[in-house]
């Protein structure tokens, strides 16, 4: 297994998740056309890593771009967006693409993103090599965002978390799970997690959405999600963790009452959309007890943060609602 990016916790720091000292790892202008590069997903690939990046251009058109890295920190992002070919459908219309997630299942890398088709819905595609990409049927009717696939079938079916929403900035939203026998037809929709009561855990009281690909641990599926509070200054996005039942992931076993990383560094508080940390991917190494979380900061740049996997799990159990 390739070494994942890592930096030890600073001396004396109590937080479970700590930021990389050289954040942000991807500048907003990292490719010639970009206004911002954020909310992006990475996976181990060949002798390094590959990723799908959200780059908004200077007309603020949202699209997804492939990128490659030897160490997971220094990225070469293609200057041209991903061109999709027909996968399991000829209907691959897309007004925009944003907030990609990447999940390796069986033999290929599956990509989910927010796809513009009469409003936001969940686009699905796949690639074997990050050169040729194939687009499938949209998973759901609009409006929906934050589609995240599980890395293996559950009870014989593909499984996806998502967040039904509206056509705008959505002042509500819970996480649902849906199943598919073939990556084309989705059903058996179940509610997984709802927003919390304001007085109990206000950082996640307005809307929540799945972030990283679920990681199978002894206790079930570990997820890192975002939670939002609507303040007098607008939305504030923070991240928390939950553990879902292994065989029935609509059952939440544990879910953090406190956020684990909230906007506090300058690049998280200052940018095109202030006060946003938005996790879309994580690399982990169980043997080394390490996890590296990739997140968009202030809808402008891409940053990375680290945790000890065991500490993250223990905190999720101990701090559970
Ligand atoms: C959501 C999405 C994300 C964005 C977030 C904060 O609705 O548009 O891409 O990071 O808002 O602006």
Short mmCIF file of C-alpha atoms and ligand atoms in Angstrom, two decimals:
data_model
loop_
_atom_site.label_atom_id
_atom_site.label_comp_id
_atom_site.label_asym_id
_atom_site.label_seq_id
_atom_site.Cartn_x
_atom_site.Cartn_y
_atom_site.Cartn_z
CA UNK A 1 0.00 0.00 0.00
CA UNK A 2 1.21 3.45 -0.98
CA UNK A 3 2.00 5.84 1.91
CA UNK A 4 -0.89 8.21 2.38
CA UNK A 5 -0.13 11.89 3.06
CA UNK A 6 0.68 12.37 6.73
CA UNK A 7 1.96 14.88 9.24
CA UNK A 8 2.09 14.18 12.99
CA UNK A 9 -0.24 15.98 15.36
CA UNK A 10 1.37 19.19 16.60
CA UNK A 11 2.77 18.91 20.13
CA UNK A 12 0.16 19.65 22.79
CA UNK A 13 -2.80 19.74 20.38
CA UNK A 14 -5.95 18.15 21.81
CA UNK A 15 -8.14 18.12 18.69
CA UNK A 16 -8.98 14.76 17.08
CA UNK A 17 -8.51 16.22 13.57
CA UNK A 18 -5.61 18.57 12.81
CA UNK A 19 -4.84 20.60 9.70
CA UNK A 20 -1.84 20.13 7.43
CA UNK A 21 0.68 22.87 8.20
CA UNK A 22 1.09 23.72 4.50
CA UNK A 23 -2.63 24.08 3.72
CA UNK A 24 -4.16 24.79 1.31
CA UNK A 25 -2.67 22.08 -0.90
CA UNK A 26 -4.38 23.31 -4.09
CA UNK A 27 -4.48 27.00 -4.92
CA UNK A 28 -7.57 28.54 -6.51
CA UNK A 29 -5.62 29.42 -9.66
CA UNK A 30 -3.80 26.07 -10.01
CA UNK A 31 -4.96 25.68 -13.62
CA UNK A 32 -5.09 28.56 -16.13
CA UNK A 33 -8.89 28.80 -16.33
CA UNK A 34 -9.79 28.30 -12.69
CA UNK A 35 -11.44 30.70 -10.27
CA UNK A 36 -11.51 28.07 -7.53
CA UNK A 37 -10.64 24.39 -6.97
CA UNK A 38 -12.39 22.77 -4.03
CA UNK A 39 -14.81 19.98 -2.95
CA UNK A 40 -12.73 17.34 -4.75
CA UNK A 41 -12.11 13.60 -4.44
CA UNK A 42 -8.97 11.45 -4.51
CA UNK A 43 -8.17 7.71 -4.47
CA UNK A 44 -5.04 5.52 -4.55
CA UNK A 45 -4.14 4.87 -8.20
CA UNK A 46 -1.19 2.94 -9.68
CA UNK A 47 1.97 4.00 -7.81
CA UNK A 48 0.35 7.19 -6.50
CA UNK A 49 -3.03 8.84 -6.45
CA UNK A 50 -5.66 10.11 -8.88
CA UNK A 51 -8.53 12.45 -8.34
CA UNK A 52 -11.53 14.22 -9.76
CA UNK A 53 -11.48 17.93 -9.02
CA UNK A 54 -14.16 20.56 -9.01
CA UNK A 55 -12.78 23.55 -10.87
CA UNK A 56 -15.06 26.53 -11.39
CA UNK A 57 -13.76 28.69 -14.23
CA UNK A 58 -13.70 32.47 -14.34
CA UNK A 59 -17.16 32.53 -15.90
CA UNK A 60 -18.13 30.46 -12.82
CA UNK A 61 -19.04 27.42 -14.87
CA UNK A 62 -18.71 24.34 -12.69
CA UNK A 63 -17.00 21.26 -14.08
CA UNK A 64 -14.91 18.25 -13.06
CA UNK A 65 -11.30 17.63 -14.05
CA UNK A 66 -8.99 14.61 -13.62
CA UNK A 67 -5.71 15.00 -11.75
CA UNK A 68 -2.73 12.94 -10.66
CA UNK A 69 -0.24 12.96 -7.80
CA UNK A 70 2.70 10.90 -6.58
CA UNK A 71 2.34 11.89 -2.91
CA UNK A 72 -1.30 12.98 -2.54
CA UNK A 73 -0.26 16.56 -1.79
CA UNK A 74 1.21 17.96 -5.01
CA UNK A 75 -1.33 17.65 -7.81
CA UNK A 76 -1.21 17.96 -11.58
CA UNK A 77 -4.74 18.75 -12.68
CA UNK A 78 -5.65 18.46 -16.35
CA UNK A 79 -6.40 21.79 -18.00
CA UNK A 80 -9.41 20.39 -19.88
CA UNK A 81 -12.53 19.06 -18.13
CA UNK A 82 -13.51 15.42 -18.24
CA UNK A 83 -15.36 14.56 -21.47
CA UNK A 84 -17.93 11.88 -20.78
CA UNK A 85 -18.79 9.10 -23.24
CA UNK A 86 -22.01 7.12 -23.07
CA UNK A 87 -22.01 4.54 -20.27
CA UNK A 88 -25.27 2.68 -19.61
CA UNK A 89 -27.31 5.36 -21.43
CA UNK A 90 -27.19 7.76 -24.38
CA UNK A 91 -28.66 10.50 -22.17
CA UNK A 92 -25.61 12.23 -20.77
CA UNK A 93 -26.84 15.82 -20.69
CA UNK A 94 -25.20 18.00 -18.13
CA UNK A 95 -25.57 21.73 -17.58
CA UNK A 96 -22.85 21.64 -14.91
CA UNK A 97 -20.96 19.20 -12.74
CA UNK A 98 -19.71 19.78 -9.21
CA UNK A 99 -18.76 18.22 -5.87
CA UNK A 100 -17.41 14.86 -7.18
CA UNK A 101 -16.81 11.76 -5.05
CA UNK A 102 -14.80 8.74 -6.27
CA UNK A 103 -15.34 5.15 -5.08
CA UNK A 104 -13.47 2.07 -6.24
CA UNK A 105 -15.92 -0.86 -6.48
CA UNK A 106 -14.89 -4.28 -7.80
CA UNK A 107 -13.11 -3.38 -11.04
CA UNK A 108 -13.45 0.36 -11.65
CA UNK A 109 -13.56 3.84 -10.19
CA UNK A 110 -17.11 5.15 -9.91
CA UNK A 111 -17.65 8.87 -9.85
CA UNK A 112 -20.72 10.58 -8.45
CA UNK A 113 -21.29 14.31 -8.68
CA UNK A 114 -23.99 16.93 -8.57
CA UNK A 115 -25.21 16.93 -12.18
CA UNK A 116 -27.16 19.78 -13.71
CA UNK A 117 -30.17 18.24 -15.45
CA UNK A 118 -33.24 20.45 -15.00
CA UNK A 119 -31.68 21.38 -11.68
CA UNK A 120 -29.20 19.53 -9.50
CA UNK A 121 -29.35 15.75 -9.30
CA UNK A 122 -26.84 12.92 -8.85
CA UNK A 123 -24.72 12.07 -11.89
CA UNK A 124 -22.90 8.73 -12.03
CA UNK A 125 -19.95 7.76 -14.20
CA UNK A 126 -17.02 5.40 -14.19
CA UNK A 127 -13.45 5.11 -15.39
CA UNK A 128 -10.79 2.44 -15.34
CA UNK A 129 -7.83 4.70 -16.02
CA UNK A 130 -8.82 8.35 -15.36
CA UNK A 131 -8.44 8.97 -19.11
CA UNK A 132 -11.69 7.63 -20.55
CA UNK A 133 -14.86 8.37 -18.59
CA UNK A 134 -18.35 6.94 -19.10
CA UNK A 135 -21.53 8.58 -17.88
CA UNK A 136 -24.53 6.58 -16.69
CA UNK A 137 -28.15 7.45 -15.99
CA UNK A 138 -28.70 10.05 -13.32
CA UNK A 139 -29.51 8.27 -10.08
CA UNK A 140 -32.52 10.35 -9.06
CA UNK A 141 -35.07 12.93 -10.13
CA UNK A 142 -33.95 16.47 -9.43
CA UNK A 143 -33.34 17.89 -6.89
CA UNK A 144 -30.60 16.05 -5.08
CA UNK A 145 -26.97 16.60 -4.04
CA UNK A 146 -24.14 14.85 -2.19
CA UNK A 147 -24.37 11.37 -3.71
CA UNK A 148 -21.77 9.07 -2.14
CA UNK A 149 -21.41 5.38 -3.07
CA UNK A 150 -20.44 2.66 -0.59
CA UNK A 151 -17.22 0.89 -1.65
CA UNK A 152 -18.88 -2.53 -1.84
CA UNK A 153 -22.30 -3.97 -2.45
CA UNK A 154 -24.55 -4.34 0.59
CA UNK A 155 -26.81 -7.40 0.57
CA UNK A 156 -26.01 -7.82 -3.14
CA UNK A 157 -26.82 -4.26 -4.23
CA UNK A 158 -24.94 -1.03 -4.85
CA UNK A 159 -25.74 1.50 -2.13
CA UNK A 160 -25.65 5.29 -2.22
CA UNK A 161 -26.12 8.03 0.33
CA UNK A 162 -27.67 11.25 -0.96
CA UNK A 163 -29.44 14.40 0.14
CA UNK A 164 -32.72 15.41 -1.51
CA UNK A 165 -32.70 19.19 -1.82
CA UNK A 166 -34.18 22.12 -3.72
CA UNK A 167 -33.02 24.06 -6.78
CA UNK A 168 -31.34 26.78 -4.73
CA UNK A 169 -29.26 26.95 -1.59
CA UNK A 170 -31.53 24.50 0.23
CA UNK A 171 -32.29 25.53 3.81
CA UNK A 172 -33.12 21.91 4.82
CA UNK A 173 -31.93 18.40 4.15
CA UNK A 174 -31.41 14.91 5.58
CA UNK A 175 -29.24 11.99 4.42
CA UNK A 176 -30.99 9.10 2.69
CA UNK A 177 -29.77 5.73 1.39
CA UNK A 178 -30.87 4.10 -1.91
CA UNK A 179 -30.01 0.76 -3.49
CA UNK A 180 -29.48 -0.42 -7.06
CA UNK A 181 -28.94 -3.85 -8.64
CA UNK A 182 -27.17 -2.35 -11.69
CA UNK A 183 -26.14 1.31 -11.18
CA UNK A 184 -29.09 2.33 -13.32
CA UNK A 185 -32.31 1.84 -11.36
CA UNK A 186 -32.36 3.15 -7.80
CA UNK A 187 -34.93 2.42 -5.10
CA UNK A 188 -35.58 1.20 -1.56
CA UNK A 189 -34.99 4.76 -0.37
CA UNK A 190 -34.63 5.03 3.41
CA UNK A 191 -33.88 7.95 5.67
CA UNK A 192 -30.54 7.52 7.46
CA UNK A 193 -29.91 10.72 9.40
CA UNK A 194 -31.89 13.87 10.00
CA UNK A 195 -30.81 17.31 11.12
CA UNK A 196 -30.47 17.71 14.87
CA UNK A 197 -32.57 19.82 17.24
CA UNK A 198 -31.05 23.30 17.54
CA UNK A 199 -30.63 23.12 21.30
CA UNK A 200 -28.84 19.76 21.13
CA UNK A 201 -26.24 20.21 18.36
CA UNK A 202 -26.83 23.41 16.42
CA UNK A 203 -23.90 23.10 13.98
CA UNK A 204 -25.92 20.40 12.14
CA UNK A 205 -29.45 21.73 12.67
CA UNK A 206 -30.16 23.19 9.18
CA UNK A 207 -28.96 20.49 6.76
CA UNK A 208 -26.50 17.63 6.57
CA UNK A 209 -24.88 15.78 3.67
CA UNK A 210 -22.64 12.75 3.16
CA UNK A 211 -19.00 13.62 2.52
CA UNK A 212 -16.40 10.87 2.26
CA UNK A 213 -16.78 7.30 1.00
CA UNK A 214 -17.83 5.10 3.97
CA UNK A 215 -14.98 3.12 5.56
CA UNK A 216 -15.74 -0.37 6.89
CA UNK A 217 -14.48 -0.70 10.49
CA UNK A 218 -15.27 -3.26 13.22
CA UNK A 219 -18.22 -1.16 14.48
CA UNK A 220 -19.81 -0.63 11.01
CA UNK A 221 -19.44 2.07 8.35
CA UNK A 222 -17.55 5.19 9.38
CA UNK A 223 -18.71 8.30 7.51
CA UNK A 224 -17.49 11.87 7.60
CA UNK A 225 -20.32 14.26 6.74
CA UNK A 226 -20.99 17.97 6.69
CA UNK A 227 -23.47 19.77 8.87
CA UNK A 228 -24.81 23.27 8.41
CA UNK A 229 -26.23 25.97 10.66
CA UNK A 230 -27.97 29.02 9.20
CA UNK A 231 -26.55 32.03 11.01
CA UNK A 232 -27.34 35.75 10.68
CA UNK A 233 -24.29 35.78 8.41
CA UNK A 234 -25.40 32.85 6.20
CA UNK A 235 -24.62 29.14 6.22
CA UNK A 236 -21.67 27.75 8.21
CA UNK A 237 -20.40 24.28 7.15
CA UNK A 238 -18.54 22.02 9.63
CA UNK A 239 -17.73 18.29 9.58
CA UNK A 240 -18.66 15.46 11.91
CA UNK A 241 -18.56 11.66 11.89
CA UNK A 242 -21.08 8.85 12.27
CA UNK A 243 -20.99 5.05 12.30
CA UNK A 244 -23.73 3.21 10.40
CA UNK A 245 -24.71 -0.43 10.86
CA UNK A 246 -22.69 -2.70 8.57
CA UNK A 247 -25.60 -4.67 7.06
CA UNK A 248 -28.41 -2.13 7.51
CA UNK A 249 -26.67 1.22 7.00
CA UNK A 250 -29.93 3.13 7.47
CA UNK A 251 -29.34 2.46 11.18
CA UNK A 252 -27.10 5.08 12.81
CA UNK A 253 -25.14 3.53 15.69
CA UNK A 254 -23.14 6.61 16.68
CA UNK A 255 -23.04 10.22 15.56
CA UNK A 256 -20.99 13.06 16.95
CA UNK A 257 -22.70 15.77 18.94
CA UNK A 258 -19.71 18.10 18.48
CA UNK A 259 -18.25 18.98 15.12
CA UNK A 260 -14.74 17.65 14.52
CA UNK A 261 -13.48 20.35 12.18
CA UNK A 262 -15.16 23.70 11.73
CA UNK A 263 -14.09 26.78 9.79
CA UNK A 264 -11.33 28.38 11.86
CA UNK A 265 -8.26 28.73 9.64
CA UNK A 266 -8.14 31.88 7.50
CA UNK A 267 -8.51 29.95 4.22
CA UNK A 268 -11.69 28.33 5.62
CA UNK A 269 -13.18 31.62 6.79
CA UNK A 270 -12.17 33.85 3.89
CA UNK A 271 -12.96 33.03 0.27
CA UNK A 272 -15.79 33.04 -2.25
CA UNK A 273 -18.13 31.49 0.34
CA UNK A 274 -16.81 32.15 3.86
CA UNK A 275 -17.02 29.62 6.69
CA UNK A 276 -17.14 26.36 4.73
CA UNK A 277 -15.26 23.10 5.31
CA UNK A 278 -16.67 20.49 2.95
CA UNK A 279 -15.20 16.93 3.07
CA UNK A 280 -15.38 14.91 -0.17
CA UNK A 281 -12.71 12.21 0.23
CA UNK A 282 -10.44 10.43 2.71
CA UNK A 283 -7.43 8.14 2.35
CA UNK A 284 -6.83 5.72 5.20
CA UNK A 285 -4.25 3.19 6.31
CA UNK A 286 -5.58 0.84 9.00
CA UNK A 287 -2.16 -0.65 9.79
CA UNK A 288 -0.68 2.77 10.47
CA UNK A 289 -3.89 4.01 12.13
CA UNK A 290 -3.96 7.05 9.82
CA UNK A 291 -6.63 8.93 7.91
CA UNK A 292 -6.15 11.96 5.65
CA UNK A 293 -9.30 13.96 4.92
CA UNK A 294 -9.58 16.12 1.77
CA UNK A 295 -11.95 19.05 2.00
CA UNK A 296 -12.94 22.18 0.17
CA UNK A 297 -12.29 25.39 2.13
CA UNK A 298 -14.49 28.48 1.68
CA UNK A 299 -15.55 27.20 -1.78
CA UNK A 300 -12.15 28.41 -3.02
CA UNK A 301 -9.24 26.04 -2.29
CA UNK A 302 -8.57 22.40 -1.38
CA UNK A 303 -7.13 21.49 2.02
CA UNK A 304 -6.21 18.35 3.92
CA UNK A 305 -6.46 17.35 7.58
CA UNK A 306 -5.30 14.29 9.50
CA UNK A 307 -6.51 12.05 12.32
CA UNK A 308 -5.63 8.80 13.99
CA UNK A 309 -8.34 6.42 12.78
CA UNK A 310 -8.71 4.86 16.26
CA UNK A 311 -9.09 8.27 17.93
CA UNK A 312 -11.70 9.30 15.36
CA UNK A 313 -13.70 6.12 15.99
CA UNK A 314 -13.40 6.35 19.79
CA UNK A 315 -14.49 9.99 19.73
CA UNK A 316 -17.50 9.16 17.52
CA UNK A 317 -18.62 6.55 20.05
CA UNK A 318 -17.88 8.63 23.16
CA UNK A 319 -19.35 11.92 21.87
CA UNK A 320 -22.42 10.28 20.32
CA UNK A 321 -25.80 12.03 20.41
C1 LIG B 1 -23.56 23.61 -1.28
C2 LIG B 1 -22.83 23.19 -2.53
C3 LIG B 1 -21.35 23.07 -2.25
C4 LIG B 1 -20.80 24.27 -1.51
C5 LIG B 1 -21.68 24.63 -0.33
C6 LIG B 1 -21.24 25.90 0.36
O1 LIG B 1 -24.92 23.82 -1.53
O2 LIG B 1 -23.04 24.16 -3.53
O3 LIG B 1 -20.68 22.93 -3.45
O4 LIG B 1 -19.51 24.00 -1.05
O5 LIG B 1 -23.00 24.78 -0.76
O6 LIG B 1 -21.36 27.00 -0.48
#
